[in-house]
Amino acid sequence: MAKFCIMVIILIVNFVFQTSILPLIQIVEAKPDTLLILLISLAFVAKKPVSSLFGLVGGVMLDFMYGYTFGLFTGMYLTIGFASEYIFGKIVNNNILMPLLLLLGALLFKAVILTLYIFLTTSAVDLFFLFASVFLPKQYSTP
């Protein structure tokens, strides 16, 4: 129970840090996504189904903070949490490069979902230019 309370405190501190301090630190119009890094590291370290729960809670908090359409961030982070739990629980045992590869895959997944969302909700937008403007700046923000 104490470990779970510490994880909840880490999630809340991460949310406050991501929504209040990190918007001031932008490099090439990109902000680091610390919730994504937290989800993948929890799935890698915890070996329990907590990453999807934290993806759900963190996504709901980001939807309340940023989302115009409720459920967009929740669905993305919940899916990434489930995928990372499955990959680290069933497929990969202890490969140290796998969290980095999964992080890059999760960033690609987020970029595709956000690009499709913007493309479907706006009109007269070039899909390739939109994907490049959403995806390329995000790649510089992940260590």
GROMACS .gro file of C-alpha atoms in nm:
model
  143
    1MET     CA    1   0.000   0.000   0.000
    2ALA     CA    2   0.287   0.236   0.076
    3LYS     CA    3   0.436   0.178  -0.270
    4PHE     CA    4   0.103   0.260  -0.432
    5CYS     CA    5   0.073   0.583  -0.231
    6ILE     CA    6   0.424   0.682  -0.337
    7MET     CA    7   0.333   0.612  -0.701
    8VAL     CA    8   0.021   0.828  -0.669
    9ILE     CA    9   0.229   1.112  -0.522
   10ILE     CA   10   0.479   1.074  -0.809
   11LEU     CA   11   0.188   1.090  -1.059
   12ILE     CA   12   0.049   1.407  -0.900
   13VAL     CA   13   0.392   1.574  -0.884
   14ASN     CA   14   0.451   1.472  -1.246
   15PHE     CA   15   0.117   1.622  -1.350
   16VAL     CA   16   0.189   1.950  -1.173
   17PHE     CA   17   0.540   1.961  -1.321
   18GLN     CA   18   0.415   1.882  -1.673
   19THR     CA   19   0.132   2.133  -1.670
   20SER     CA   20   0.297   2.425  -1.487
   21ILE     CA   21   0.674   2.424  -1.543
   22LEU     CA   22   0.731   2.235  -1.868
   23PRO     CA   23   0.515   2.464  -2.087
   24LEU     CA   24   0.770   2.735  -2.010
   25ILE     CA   25   1.055   2.514  -2.135
   26GLN     CA   26   1.000   2.463  -2.508
   27ILE     CA   27   1.263   2.350  -2.754
   28VAL     CA   28   1.159   2.379  -3.121
   29GLU     CA   29   0.793   2.406  -3.019
   30ALA     CA   30   0.809   2.074  -2.832
   31LYS     CA   31   0.752   1.999  -2.466
   32PRO     CA   32   0.880   1.684  -2.294
   33ASP     CA   33   0.607   1.429  -2.222
   34THR     CA   34   0.696   1.316  -1.873
   35LEU     CA   35   0.374   1.119  -1.824
   36LEU     CA   36   0.469   0.894  -2.115
   37ILE     CA   37   0.815   0.838  -1.971
   38LEU     CA   38   0.658   0.765  -1.631
   39LEU     CA   39   0.414   0.510  -1.778
   40ILE     CA   40   0.681   0.317  -1.963
   41SER     CA   41   0.920   0.320  -1.668
   42LEU     CA   42   0.641   0.198  -1.436
   43ALA     CA   43   0.561  -0.086  -1.672
   44PHE     CA   44   0.929  -0.177  -1.694
   45VAL     CA   45   1.001  -0.161  -1.320
   46ALA     CA   46   0.676  -0.256  -1.146
   47LYS     CA   47   0.586  -0.574  -1.339
   48LYS     CA   48   0.230  -0.528  -1.217
   49PRO     CA   49  -0.074  -0.388  -1.395
   50VAL     CA   50  -0.031  -0.034  -1.264
   51SER     CA   51   0.081   0.132  -1.585
   52SER     CA   52  -0.263   0.112  -1.746
   53LEU     CA   53  -0.428   0.248  -1.429
   54PHE     CA   54  -0.185   0.537  -1.419
   55GLY     CA   55  -0.235   0.589  -1.792
   56LEU     CA   56  -0.608   0.617  -1.731
   57VAL     CA   57  -0.576   0.857  -1.439
   58GLY     CA   58  -0.303   1.066  -1.604
   59GLY     CA   59  -0.500   1.081  -1.928
   60VAL     CA   60  -0.813   1.198  -1.748
   61MET     CA   61  -0.611   1.467  -1.568
   62LEU     CA   62  -0.462   1.585  -1.900
   63ASP     CA   63  -0.807   1.579  -2.061
   64PHE     CA   64  -0.937   1.805  -1.785
   65MET     CA   65  -0.641   2.035  -1.828
   66TYR     CA   66  -0.589   2.051  -2.207
   67GLY     CA   67  -0.849   1.850  -2.392
   68TYR     CA   68  -1.115   2.005  -2.609
   69THR     CA   69  -1.251   1.659  -2.674
   70PHE     CA   70  -1.271   1.460  -2.354
   71GLY     CA   71  -1.120   1.113  -2.385
   72LEU     CA   72  -0.850   1.179  -2.646
   73PHE     CA   73  -0.559   1.179  -2.402
   74THR     CA   74  -0.725   0.917  -2.184
   75GLY     CA   75  -0.754   0.673  -2.472
   76MET     CA   76  -0.397   0.735  -2.587
   77TYR     CA   77  -0.235   0.694  -2.247
   78LEU     CA   78  -0.455   0.398  -2.151
   79THR     CA   79  -0.362   0.220  -2.475
   80ILE     CA   80   0.007   0.296  -2.424
   81GLY     CA   81  -0.016   0.170  -2.065
   82PHE     CA   82  -0.179  -0.157  -2.174
   83ALA     CA   83   0.070  -0.206  -2.456
   84SER     CA   84   0.371  -0.143  -2.235
   85GLU     CA   85   0.238  -0.381  -1.968
   86TYR     CA   86   0.182  -0.650  -2.228
   87ILE     CA   87   0.520  -0.604  -2.392
   88PHE     CA   88   0.717  -0.601  -2.066
   89GLY     CA   89   0.505  -0.871  -1.901
   90LYS     CA   90   0.468  -1.126  -2.179
   91ILE     CA   91   0.725  -1.063  -2.449
   92VAL     CA   92   1.040  -0.899  -2.311
   93ASN     CA   93   1.204  -1.004  -1.989
   94ASN     CA   94   1.489  -0.763  -1.916
   95ASN     CA   95   1.617  -0.604  -2.234
   96ILE     CA   96   1.751  -0.261  -2.144
   97LEU     CA   97   1.694  -0.112  -2.491
   98MET     CA   98   1.327  -0.207  -2.501
   99PRO     CA   99   1.199   0.092  -2.293
  100LEU     CA  100   1.364   0.333  -2.536
  101LEU     CA  101   1.217   0.153  -2.838
  102LEU     CA  102   0.876   0.141  -2.674
  103LEU     CA  103   0.901   0.512  -2.595
  104LEU     CA  104   0.972   0.592  -2.957
  105GLY     CA  105   0.683   0.369  -3.065
  106ALA     CA  106   0.452   0.539  -2.817
  107LEU     CA  107   0.555   0.881  -2.947
  108LEU     CA  108   0.481   0.765  -3.301
  109PHE     CA  109   0.142   0.630  -3.188
  110LYS     CA  110   0.058   0.963  -3.019
  111ALA     CA  111   0.164   1.159  -3.326
  112VAL     CA  112  -0.051   0.944  -3.556
  113ILE     CA  113  -0.356   0.973  -3.329
  114LEU     CA  114  -0.318   1.350  -3.288
  115THR     CA  115  -0.262   1.393  -3.662
  116LEU     CA  116  -0.575   1.195  -3.745
  117TYR     CA  117  -0.773   1.389  -3.486
  118ILE     CA  118  -0.663   1.725  -3.627
  119PHE     CA  119  -0.716   1.605  -3.983
  120LEU     CA  120  -1.068   1.479  -3.914
  121THR     CA  121  -1.178   1.783  -3.715
  122THR     CA  122  -1.045   2.051  -3.952
  123SER     CA  123  -1.087   2.101  -4.322
  124ALA     CA  124  -0.844   2.167  -4.608
  125VAL     CA  125  -0.529   2.045  -4.433
  126ASP     CA  126  -0.244   1.862  -4.605
  127LEU     CA  127  -0.205   1.531  -4.420
  128PHE     CA  128   0.170   1.492  -4.482
  129PHE     CA  129   0.249   1.848  -4.371
  130LEU     CA  130   0.028   1.805  -4.065
  131PHE     CA  131   0.200   1.479  -3.968
  132ALA     CA  132   0.542   1.640  -4.011
  133SER     CA  133   0.444   1.940  -3.801
  134VAL     CA  134   0.302   1.719  -3.523
  135PHE     CA  135   0.556   1.438  -3.530
  136LEU     CA  136   0.895   1.594  -3.600
  137PRO     CA  137   0.907   1.850  -3.317
  138LYS     CA  138   0.803   1.582  -3.067
  139GLN     CA  139   1.104   1.365  -3.147
  140TYR     CA  140   1.346   1.627  -3.019
  141SER     CA  141   1.180   1.633  -2.677
  142THR     CA  142   1.243   1.274  -2.573
  143PRO     CA  143   1.580   1.174  -2.428
   0.00000   0.00000   0.00000
